[in-house]
GROMACS .gro file of C-alpha atoms in nm:
model
  439
    1UNK     CA    1  11.511  -5.184  -9.458
    2UNK     CA    2  11.465  -5.142  -9.833
    3UNK     CA    3  11.691  -5.435  -9.917
    4UNK     CA    4  11.512  -5.664  -9.671
    5UNK     CA    5  11.171  -5.561  -9.809
    6UNK     CA    6  11.287  -5.624 -10.167
    7UNK     CA    7  11.429  -5.964 -10.070
    8UNK     CA    8  11.103  -6.062  -9.898
    9UNK     CA    9  10.900  -5.950 -10.204
   10UNK     CA   10  11.133  -6.148 -10.432
   11UNK     CA   11  11.086  -6.458 -10.216
   12UNK     CA   12  10.705  -6.416 -10.234
   13UNK     CA   13  10.719  -6.387 -10.616
   14UNK     CA   14  10.945  -6.694 -10.641
   15UNK     CA   15  10.712  -6.886 -10.409
   16UNK     CA   16  10.408  -6.800 -10.620
   17UNK     CA   17  10.590  -6.893 -10.941
   18UNK     CA   18  10.700  -7.226 -10.790
   19UNK     CA   19  10.345  -7.298 -10.671
   20UNK     CA   20  10.199  -7.225 -11.014
   21UNK     CA   21  10.462  -7.446 -11.178
   22UNK     CA   22  10.390  -7.735 -10.939
   23UNK     CA   23  10.014  -7.703 -10.995
   24UNK     CA   24  10.066  -7.686 -11.373
   25UNK     CA   25  10.281  -8.001 -11.369
   26UNK     CA   26  10.053  -8.178 -11.119
   27UNK     CA   27   9.897  -8.483 -11.283
   28UNK     CA   28   9.590  -8.478 -11.057
   29UNK     CA   29   9.253  -8.414 -11.224
   30UNK     CA   30   9.135  -8.081 -11.087
   31UNK     CA   31   8.759  -8.005 -11.101
   32UNK     CA   32   8.618  -7.732 -11.323
   33UNK     CA   33   8.560  -7.486 -11.034
   34UNK     CA   34   8.938  -7.454 -10.979
   35UNK     CA   35   9.039  -7.135 -11.164
   36UNK     CA   36   9.285  -7.160 -11.455
   37UNK     CA   37   9.384  -7.526 -11.398
   38UNK     CA   38   9.036  -7.684 -11.355
   39UNK     CA   39   8.855  -7.858 -11.640
   40UNK     CA   40   8.541  -8.059 -11.719
   41UNK     CA   41   8.556  -8.441 -11.711
   42UNK     CA   42   8.335  -8.737 -11.809
   43UNK     CA   43   8.297  -8.940 -11.487
   44UNK     CA   44   8.203  -9.305 -11.431
   45UNK     CA   45   8.288  -9.589 -11.188
   46UNK     CA   46   8.413  -9.947 -11.214
   47UNK     CA   47   8.401 -10.244 -10.973
   48UNK     CA   48   8.723 -10.440 -10.904
   49UNK     CA   49   8.798 -10.737 -10.681
   50UNK     CA   50   9.087 -10.538 -10.537
   51UNK     CA   51   9.214 -10.184 -10.565
   52UNK     CA   52   9.570 -10.262 -10.448
   53UNK     CA   53   9.826  -9.987 -10.523
   54UNK     CA   54   9.553  -9.750 -10.650
   55UNK     CA   55   9.623  -9.403 -10.508
   56UNK     CA   56   9.389  -9.125 -10.623
   57UNK     CA   57   9.536  -8.779 -10.670
   58UNK     CA   58   9.878  -8.908 -10.775
   59UNK     CA   59   9.812  -8.883 -11.149
   60UNK     CA   60   9.748  -9.252 -11.209
   61UNK     CA   61   9.622  -9.259 -11.566
   62UNK     CA   62   9.336  -9.415 -11.759
   63UNK     CA   63   9.467  -9.530 -12.099
   64UNK     CA   64   9.328  -9.662 -12.428
   65UNK     CA   65   9.576  -9.823 -12.671
   66UNK     CA   66   9.866  -9.657 -12.486
   67UNK     CA   67   9.711  -9.307 -12.502
   68UNK     CA   68   9.621  -9.132 -12.176
   69UNK     CA   69   9.255  -9.027 -12.181
   70UNK     CA   70   9.190  -8.950 -11.812
   71UNK     CA   71   9.282  -8.996 -11.442
   72UNK     CA   72   9.188  -9.215 -11.148
   73UNK     CA   73   8.981  -8.990 -10.924
   74UNK     CA   74   8.874  -9.197 -10.621
   75UNK     CA   75   8.863  -9.543 -10.462
   76UNK     CA   76   8.648  -9.686 -10.181
   77UNK     CA   77   8.517 -10.020 -10.057
   78UNK     CA   78   8.155 -10.124 -10.108
   79UNK     CA   79   8.024 -10.477 -10.025
   80UNK     CA   80   8.378 -10.616 -10.022
   81UNK     CA   81   8.463 -10.477 -10.365
   82UNK     CA   82   8.681 -10.184 -10.466
   83UNK     CA   83   8.484  -9.905 -10.640
   84UNK     CA   84   8.724  -9.691 -10.844
   85UNK     CA   85   8.607  -9.353 -10.979
   86UNK     CA   86   8.746  -9.251 -11.319
   87UNK     CA   87   8.758  -8.915 -11.495
   88UNK     CA   88   8.795  -8.908 -11.875
   89UNK     CA   89   8.844  -8.606 -12.097
   90UNK     CA   90   8.516  -8.526 -12.280
   91UNK     CA   91   8.670  -8.559 -12.626
   92UNK     CA   92   8.738  -8.929 -12.560
   93UNK     CA   93   8.391  -9.005 -12.422
   94UNK     CA   94   8.246  -9.123 -12.762
   95UNK     CA   95   8.510  -9.402 -12.768
   96UNK     CA   96   8.372  -9.577 -12.459
   97UNK     CA   97   8.088  -9.830 -12.506
   98UNK     CA   98   7.863 -10.020 -12.267
   99UNK     CA   99   8.070 -10.341 -12.301
  100UNK     CA  100   8.402 -10.168 -12.225
  101UNK     CA  101   8.653 -10.384 -12.029
  102UNK     CA  102   8.905 -10.248 -11.774
  103UNK     CA  103   9.236 -10.395 -11.655
  104UNK     CA  104   9.464 -10.267 -11.376
  105UNK     CA  105   9.827 -10.310 -11.471
  106UNK     CA  106  10.156 -10.161 -11.344
  107UNK     CA  107  10.332  -9.908 -11.560
  108UNK     CA  108  10.665  -9.962 -11.379
  109UNK     CA  109  10.814 -10.211 -11.130
  110UNK     CA  110  10.727  -9.966 -10.850
  111UNK     CA  111  10.356 -10.047 -10.888
  112UNK     CA  112  10.275  -9.717 -11.057
  113UNK     CA  113   9.932  -9.843 -11.162
  114UNK     CA  114   9.728  -9.744 -11.467
  115UNK     CA  115   9.391  -9.870 -11.591
  116UNK     CA  116   9.394 -10.005 -11.946
  117UNK     CA  117   9.053  -9.973 -12.116
  118UNK     CA  118   8.925 -10.182 -12.406
  119UNK     CA  119   8.655  -9.946 -12.547
  120UNK     CA  120   8.424 -10.232 -12.654
  121UNK     CA  121   8.213 -10.296 -12.965
  122UNK     CA  122   7.858 -10.219 -12.843
  123UNK     CA  123   7.659  -9.965 -13.049
  124UNK     CA  124   7.553  -9.785 -12.728
  125UNK     CA  125   7.785  -9.528 -12.573
  126UNK     CA  126   7.879  -9.542 -12.206
  127UNK     CA  127   7.665  -9.291 -12.015
  128UNK     CA  128   7.805  -9.058 -11.751
  129UNK     CA  129   7.775  -9.192 -11.396
  130UNK     CA  130   7.754  -9.556 -11.512
  131UNK     CA  131   7.915  -9.824 -11.293
  132UNK     CA  132   8.093 -10.095 -11.493
  133UNK     CA  133   8.022 -10.437 -11.330
  134UNK     CA  134   8.279 -10.679 -11.192
  135UNK     CA  135   8.241 -10.911 -11.495
  136UNK     CA  136   8.402 -10.648 -11.720
  137UNK     CA  137   8.703 -10.567 -11.497
  138UNK     CA  138   9.020 -10.749 -11.397
  139UNK     CA  139   9.279 -10.641 -11.134
  140UNK     CA  140   9.650 -10.697 -11.166
  141UNK     CA  141   9.793 -11.020 -11.020
  142UNK     CA  142  10.109 -10.978 -10.815
  143UNK     CA  143  10.376 -11.251 -10.835
  144UNK     CA  144  10.351 -11.320 -10.461
  145UNK     CA  145   9.976 -11.379 -10.496
  146UNK     CA  146  10.040 -11.636 -10.766
  147UNK     CA  147  10.317 -11.808 -10.567
  148UNK     CA  148  10.105 -11.810 -10.249
  149UNK     CA  149   9.856 -12.038 -10.424
  150UNK     CA  150  10.123 -12.308 -10.478
  151UNK     CA  151  10.247 -12.566 -10.228
  152UNK     CA  152  10.612 -12.603 -10.131
  153UNK     CA  153  10.702 -12.876 -10.384
  154UNK     CA  154  10.541 -12.689 -10.669
  155UNK     CA  155  10.728 -12.372 -10.574
  156UNK     CA  156  11.055 -12.570 -10.570
  157UNK     CA  157  10.981 -12.719 -10.912
  158UNK     CA  158  10.889 -12.375 -11.039
  159UNK     CA  159  11.214 -12.234 -10.903
  160UNK     CA  160  11.411 -12.504 -11.085
  161UNK     CA  161  11.213 -12.436 -11.402
  162UNK     CA  162  11.282 -12.064 -11.381
  163UNK     CA  163  11.651 -12.127 -11.320
  164UNK     CA  164  11.669 -12.360 -11.620
  165UNK     CA  165  11.478 -12.109 -11.832
  166UNK     CA  166  11.716 -11.836 -11.722
  167UNK     CA  167  12.010 -12.048 -11.830
  168UNK     CA  168  11.847 -12.124 -12.165
  169UNK     CA  169  11.741 -11.764 -12.230
  170UNK     CA  170  12.059 -11.600 -12.110
  171UNK     CA  171  12.105 -11.282 -12.315
  172UNK     CA  172  11.784 -11.341 -12.514
  173UNK     CA  173  11.527 -11.177 -12.292
  174UNK     CA  174  11.451 -10.914 -12.552
  175UNK     CA  175  11.378 -11.179 -12.816
  176UNK     CA  176  11.152 -11.365 -12.571
  177UNK     CA  177  10.965 -11.043 -12.494
  178UNK     CA  178  10.908 -10.976 -12.864
  179UNK     CA  179  10.787 -11.332 -12.917
  180UNK     CA  180  10.539 -11.303 -12.630
  181UNK     CA  181  10.413 -10.974 -12.774
  182UNK     CA  182  10.349 -11.149 -13.107
  183UNK     CA  183  10.133 -11.403 -12.924
  184UNK     CA  184   9.903 -11.131 -12.787
  185UNK     CA  185   9.682 -11.106 -13.101
  186UNK     CA  186   9.660 -11.487 -13.119
  187UNK     CA  187   9.549 -11.514 -12.756
  188UNK     CA  188   9.297 -11.234 -12.810
  189UNK     CA  189   9.146 -11.414 -13.111
  190UNK     CA  190   9.143 -11.745 -12.922
  191UNK     CA  191   8.956 -11.575 -12.637
  192UNK     CA  192   8.695 -11.444 -12.881
  193UNK     CA  193   8.668 -11.792 -13.037
  194UNK     CA  194   8.613 -11.952 -12.695
  195UNK     CA  195   8.350 -11.691 -12.615
  196UNK     CA  196   8.168 -11.764 -12.940
  197UNK     CA  197   8.189 -12.140 -12.875
  198UNK     CA  198   8.049 -12.091 -12.525
  199UNK     CA  199   7.757 -11.895 -12.671
  200UNK     CA  200   7.694 -12.179 -12.918
  201UNK     CA  201   7.704 -12.458 -12.661
  202UNK     CA  202   7.353 -12.573 -12.742
  203UNK     CA  203   7.431 -12.584 -13.114
  204UNK     CA  204   7.743 -12.794 -13.045
  205UNK     CA  205   7.540 -13.029 -12.826
  206UNK     CA  206   7.290 -13.071 -13.109
  207UNK     CA  207   7.572 -13.135 -13.356
  208UNK     CA  208   7.721 -13.407 -13.131
  209UNK     CA  209   7.378 -13.567 -13.091
  210UNK     CA  210   7.324 -13.562 -13.469
  211UNK     CA  211   7.670 -13.716 -13.520
  212UNK     CA  212   7.577 -13.997 -13.278
  213UNK     CA  213   7.256 -14.065 -13.473
  214UNK     CA  214   7.455 -14.067 -13.796
  215UNK     CA  215   7.706 -14.317 -13.654
  216UNK     CA  216   7.419 -14.540 -13.531
  217UNK     CA  217   7.253 -14.532 -13.872
  218UNK     CA  218   7.582 -14.618 -14.044
  219UNK     CA  219   7.623 -14.914 -13.808
  220UNK     CA  220   7.286 -15.048 -13.924
  221UNK     CA  221   7.396 -15.037 -14.287
  222UNK     CA  222   7.746 -15.180 -14.259
  223UNK     CA  223   7.704 -15.379 -14.584
  224UNK     CA  224   7.623 -15.064 -14.777
  225UNK     CA  225   7.914 -14.889 -14.607
  226UNK     CA  226   8.149 -15.174 -14.705
  227UNK     CA  227   8.027 -15.150 -15.064
  228UNK     CA  228   8.084 -14.775 -15.052
  229UNK     CA  229   8.439 -14.829 -14.925
  230UNK     CA  230   8.503 -15.082 -15.203
  231UNK     CA  231   8.372 -14.841 -15.466
  232UNK     CA  232   8.585 -14.565 -15.317
  233UNK     CA  233   8.888 -14.797 -15.340
  234UNK     CA  234   8.819 -14.861 -15.707
  235UNK     CA  235   8.776 -14.487 -15.767
  236UNK     CA  236   9.103 -14.413 -15.587
  237UNK     CA  237   9.272 -14.687 -15.792
  238UNK     CA  238   9.150 -14.510 -16.104
  239UNK     CA  239   9.300 -14.189 -15.971
  240UNK     CA  240   9.626 -14.376 -15.906
  241UNK     CA  241   9.634 -14.496 -16.270
  242UNK     CA  242   9.601 -14.133 -16.377
  243UNK     CA  243   9.870 -14.011 -16.139
  244UNK     CA  244  10.091 -13.881 -16.420
  245UNK     CA  245   9.804 -13.680 -16.568
  246UNK     CA  246   9.713 -13.549 -16.223
  247UNK     CA  247  10.077 -13.457 -16.161
  248UNK     CA  248  10.089 -13.270 -16.492
  249UNK     CA  249   9.764 -13.090 -16.402
  250UNK     CA  250   9.908 -12.991 -16.065
  251UNK     CA  251  10.226 -12.874 -16.237
  252UNK     CA  252  10.021 -12.641 -16.458
  253UNK     CA  253   9.795 -12.534 -16.174
  254UNK     CA  254  10.021 -12.248 -16.041
  255UNK     CA  255  10.028 -12.080 -16.383
  256UNK     CA  256   9.654 -12.116 -16.421
  257UNK     CA  257   9.604 -11.978 -16.070
  258UNK     CA  258   9.831 -11.682 -16.150
  259UNK     CA  259   9.631 -11.606 -16.466
  260UNK     CA  260   9.307 -11.648 -16.271
  261UNK     CA  261   9.437 -11.414 -16.002
  262UNK     CA  262   9.519 -11.147 -16.261
  263UNK     CA  263   9.175 -11.187 -16.415
  264UNK     CA  264   9.011 -11.161 -16.072
  265UNK     CA  265   9.211 -10.845 -15.991
  266UNK     CA  266   9.101 -10.687 -16.319
  267UNK     CA  267   8.744 -10.802 -16.250
  268UNK     CA  268   8.769 -10.640 -15.908
  269UNK     CA  269   8.878 -10.310 -16.067
  270UNK     CA  270   8.590 -10.340 -16.313
  271UNK     CA  271   8.348 -10.412 -16.030
  272UNK     CA  272   8.475 -10.110 -15.832
  273UNK     CA  273   8.439  -9.887 -16.138
  274UNK     CA  274   8.096 -10.028 -16.225
  275UNK     CA  275   7.959 -10.008 -15.871
  276UNK     CA  276   7.845  -9.639 -15.888
  277UNK     CA  277   7.674  -9.700 -16.224
  278UNK     CA  278   7.505 -10.016 -16.097
  279UNK     CA  279   7.389  -9.838 -15.782
  280UNK     CA  280   7.248  -9.558 -15.997
  281UNK     CA  281   7.062  -9.823 -16.203
  282UNK     CA  282   6.902  -9.976 -15.893
  283UNK     CA  283   6.577  -9.769 -15.919
  284UNK     CA  284   6.546  -9.861 -16.288
  285UNK     CA  285   6.602 -10.228 -16.205
  286UNK     CA  286   6.328 -10.213 -15.941
  287UNK     CA  287   6.087 -10.061 -16.193
  288UNK     CA  288   6.183 -10.312 -16.463
  289UNK     CA  289   5.957 -10.587 -16.321
  290UNK     CA  290   5.633 -10.382 -16.335
  291UNK     CA  291   5.735 -10.247 -16.676
  292UNK     CA  292   5.786 -10.600 -16.814
  293UNK     CA  293   5.452 -10.707 -16.668
  294UNK     CA  294   5.282 -10.413 -16.844
  295UNK     CA  295   5.471 -10.495 -17.165
  296UNK     CA  296   5.349 -10.855 -17.142
  297UNK     CA  297   4.989 -10.733 -17.120
  298UNK     CA  298   5.054 -10.500 -17.416
  299UNK     CA  299   5.192 -10.786 -17.627
  300UNK     CA  300   4.898 -11.007 -17.537
  301UNK     CA  301   4.657 -10.736 -17.651
  302UNK     CA  302   4.846 -10.666 -17.976
  303UNK     CA  303   4.896 -11.032 -18.071
  304UNK     CA  304   4.556 -11.060 -18.242
  305UNK     CA  305   4.588 -10.730 -18.443
  306UNK     CA  306   4.937 -10.834 -18.554
  307UNK     CA  307   4.815 -11.174 -18.674
  308UNK     CA  308   4.490 -11.060 -18.841
  309UNK     CA  309   4.576 -10.707 -18.959
  310UNK     CA  310   4.944 -10.616 -18.964
  311UNK     CA  311   5.070 -10.949 -19.104
  312UNK     CA  312   4.824 -10.951 -19.401
  313UNK     CA  313   4.907 -10.585 -19.466
  314UNK     CA  314   5.280 -10.668 -19.474
  315UNK     CA  315   5.215 -10.956 -19.718
  316UNK     CA  316   5.023 -10.722 -19.948
  317UNK     CA  317   5.287 -10.447 -19.935
  318UNK     CA  318   5.579 -10.677 -20.013
  319UNK     CA  319   5.544 -10.638 -20.396
  320UNK     CA  320   5.516 -10.261 -20.359
  321UNK     CA  321   5.823 -10.244 -20.139
  322UNK     CA  322   6.009 -10.473 -20.380
  323UNK     CA  323   5.938 -10.232 -20.669
  324UNK     CA  324   6.026  -9.936 -20.442
  325UNK     CA  325   6.362 -10.100 -20.373
  326UNK     CA  326   6.416 -10.135 -20.751
  327UNK     CA  327   6.342  -9.761 -20.791
  328UNK     CA  328   6.569  -9.660 -20.502
  329UNK     CA  329   6.896  -9.674 -20.700
  330UNK     CA  330   6.776  -9.451 -20.991
  331UNK     CA  331   6.618  -9.214 -20.740
  332UNK     CA  332   6.944  -9.196 -20.547
  333UNK     CA  333   7.126  -9.098 -20.869
  334UNK     CA  334   6.858  -8.838 -20.937
  335UNK     CA  335   6.868  -8.669 -20.597
  336UNK     CA  336   7.241  -8.712 -20.537
  337UNK     CA  337   7.300  -8.338 -20.556
  338UNK     CA  338   6.983  -8.256 -20.359
  339UNK     CA  339   7.174  -8.272 -20.034
  340UNK     CA  340   7.424  -8.013 -20.156
  341UNK     CA  341   7.136  -7.786 -20.259
  342UNK     CA  342   6.985  -7.820 -19.913
  343UNK     CA  343   7.326  -7.743 -19.767
  344UNK     CA  344   7.348  -7.416 -19.961
  345UNK     CA  345   6.991  -7.336 -19.860
  346UNK     CA  346   7.083  -7.400 -19.498
  347UNK     CA  347   7.384  -7.173 -19.541
  348UNK     CA  348   7.154  -6.900 -19.673
  349UNK     CA  349   6.919  -6.936 -19.375
  350UNK     CA  350   7.220  -6.919 -19.140
  351UNK     CA  351   7.331  -6.595 -19.305
  352UNK     CA  352   6.982  -6.448 -19.268
  353UNK     CA  353   6.961  -6.550 -18.901
  354UNK     CA  354   7.315  -6.438 -18.809
  355UNK     CA  355   7.304  -6.153 -18.557
  356UNK     CA  356   7.649  -6.005 -18.478
  357UNK     CA  357   7.513  -5.774 -18.206
  358UNK     CA  358   7.277  -5.487 -18.120
  359UNK     CA  359   7.475  -5.240 -18.333
  360UNK     CA  360   7.452  -5.464 -18.643
  361UNK     CA  361   7.131  -5.669 -18.626
  362UNK     CA  362   7.081  -5.960 -18.868
  363UNK     CA  363   6.869  -5.961 -19.182
  364UNK     CA  364   6.577  -6.128 -19.010
  365UNK     CA  365   6.567  -5.831 -18.770
  366UNK     CA  366   6.417  -5.620 -19.056
  367UNK     CA  367   6.154  -5.882 -19.148
  368UNK     CA  368   5.902  -5.755 -18.886
  369UNK     CA  369   5.960  -5.399 -19.010
  370UNK     CA  370   5.888  -5.511 -19.367
  371UNK     CA  371   5.570  -5.679 -19.249
  372UNK     CA  372   5.470  -5.363 -19.063
  373UNK     CA  373   5.534  -5.145 -19.368
  374UNK     CA  374   5.331  -5.376 -19.591
  375UNK     CA  375   5.040  -5.365 -19.348
  376UNK     CA  376   5.062  -4.983 -19.340
  377UNK     CA  377   5.082  -4.960 -19.719
  378UNK     CA  378   4.768  -5.171 -19.782
  379UNK     CA  379   4.569  -5.061 -19.475
  380UNK     CA  380   4.296  -4.884 -19.686
  381UNK     CA  381   4.033  -5.037 -19.911
  382UNK     CA  382   3.720  -4.945 -20.101
  383UNK     CA  383   3.450  -5.139 -20.282
  384UNK     CA  384   3.712  -5.287 -20.518
  385UNK     CA  385   3.928  -5.414 -20.233
  386UNK     CA  386   4.247  -5.294 -20.056
  387UNK     CA  387   4.457  -5.036 -20.237
  388UNK     CA  388   4.809  -4.916 -20.184
  389UNK     CA  389   4.877  -4.598 -19.994
  390UNK     CA  390   5.159  -4.386 -20.134
  391UNK     CA  391   5.325  -4.052 -20.089
  392UNK     CA  392   5.403  -3.857 -20.406
  393UNK     CA  393   5.679  -3.598 -20.397
  394UNK     CA  394   5.672  -3.341 -20.676
  395UNK     CA  395   5.870  -3.031 -20.753
  396UNK     CA  396   5.785  -2.714 -20.935
  397UNK     CA  397   5.961  -2.829 -21.254
  398UNK     CA  398   5.789  -3.170 -21.253
  399UNK     CA  399   5.444  -3.010 -21.218
  400UNK     CA  400   5.521  -2.763 -21.503
  401UNK     CA  401   5.629  -3.053 -21.726
  402UNK     CA  402   5.320  -3.255 -21.635
  403UNK     CA  403   5.093  -2.952 -21.695
  404UNK     CA  404   5.247  -2.887 -22.033
  405UNK     CA  405   5.233  -3.256 -22.133
  406UNK     CA  406   4.860  -3.301 -22.066
  407UNK     CA  407   4.756  -2.960 -22.192
  408UNK     CA  408   4.675  -3.084 -22.550
  409UNK     CA  409   4.580  -3.444 -22.471
  410UNK     CA  410   4.233  -3.480 -22.333
  411UNK     CA  411   4.275  -3.842 -22.207
  412UNK     CA  412   4.593  -3.764 -22.011
  413UNK     CA  413   4.430  -3.447 -21.882
  414UNK     CA  414   4.138  -3.649 -21.745
  415UNK     CA  415   4.373  -3.895 -21.570
  416UNK     CA  416   4.582  -3.606 -21.446
  417UNK     CA  417   4.284  -3.438 -21.289
  418UNK     CA  418   4.143  -3.768 -21.150
  419UNK     CA  419   4.464  -3.844 -20.958
  420UNK     CA  420   4.448  -3.501 -20.798
  421UNK     CA  421   4.818  -3.436 -20.861
  422UNK     CA  422   4.921  -3.087 -20.738
  423UNK     CA  423   4.925  -2.819 -21.014
  424UNK     CA  424   5.198  -2.565 -21.079
  425UNK     CA  425   4.972  -2.301 -20.933
  426UNK     CA  426   4.980  -2.488 -20.598
  427UNK     CA  427   5.348  -2.585 -20.595
  428UNK     CA  428   5.545  -2.310 -20.770
  429UNK     CA  429   5.601  -1.970 -20.614
  430UNK     CA  430   5.391  -1.685 -20.758
  431UNK     CA  431   5.689  -1.524 -20.925
  432UNK     CA  432   5.760  -1.846 -21.120
  433UNK     CA  433   5.404  -1.951 -21.197
  434UNK     CA  434   5.143  -1.687 -21.107
  435UNK     CA  435   4.802  -1.823 -21.018
  436UNK     CA  436   4.511  -1.756 -21.253
  437UNK     CA  437   4.295  -1.453 -21.180
  438UNK     CA  438   3.998  -1.515 -20.965
  439UNK     CA  439   3.636  -1.504 -21.089
   0.00000   0.00000   0.00000
């Protein structure tokens, strides 16, 4: 039965492979405890008036701007409302806000439903487990629901209208669809405008009341109003007399606007380039006020010394400065070459300070050694002051010459003996200059 056993094993392997493929392609949101195919989700709920055609576990998607971000997980009835559980991938959770709005809409004509999510503009993120209220959700409306609300005559008129529209739009359905898509932003902005107007109902009521008071007050001053109208007529007549000039001005206006636009664009570039510098100057600008206040106090304190001391001093020094100005030209001719002399002197200092490296130190490197040697040379003193220390090097020949030179001159002999210069007897070897016999 080897062949039968192999066939059965092959069928088991194919069955497992098929099961894994089906699970991998399954669009249902599996929990994280399911091995391999399970994952974590951000979960929350939403209330709808109806959950028609919502089937959990069939991969019905939750979408934002046409991008699938999660799945529909559950649906149940609570207090006559449909409570739909949603699972969103964690990476899309920061997109959802507290004022998010949900809409059930069909993806295909077979009522394959998805939930479109408008993330909202609130600064607060949607927390996990939150239930979005009924005011922020809207279910899909089926055509039969809409038609069921109409009576028989209205349905007949609607049928005729649709037939006429079909005749008029024959072959142009795609163009109509594109036109309706272009109206979507306009309708969205109109909805926001209506919402803002509803929030400002009290302000509009106050405006209407103020307009009524204005109209009543104008009715009490009809003579003044008539005079105003007459004056306006005369002013408009004056404008009419200058129609040619106004026409010429309007003719030149496009060119002026073009030049102004170019100037504004360049000013915008300048503003963008200057913005970092201006932002960096903000702290200095904040400190400028206190600095000016301190400067004002300084000027107030120095006003009296300037008036009573500095100004008289300046008046007295004017003649001196006038004569100094007269001497400036001859002095300039005198010291014209002084700058060149300083330049050469600077060059000499540069040469002394130049240090090409540790192997060839500069001239100034030896200046401390010279100072040290001078200190060592004159480190001794007696009652007559410091005296120079020296090292005398003599040879046998030099001592013989010195001994012979001072032998007949008593003054030189005295100096010779006072300096304690070595004698030939002390320097020369005995065979060259034998020492005198002892006592």
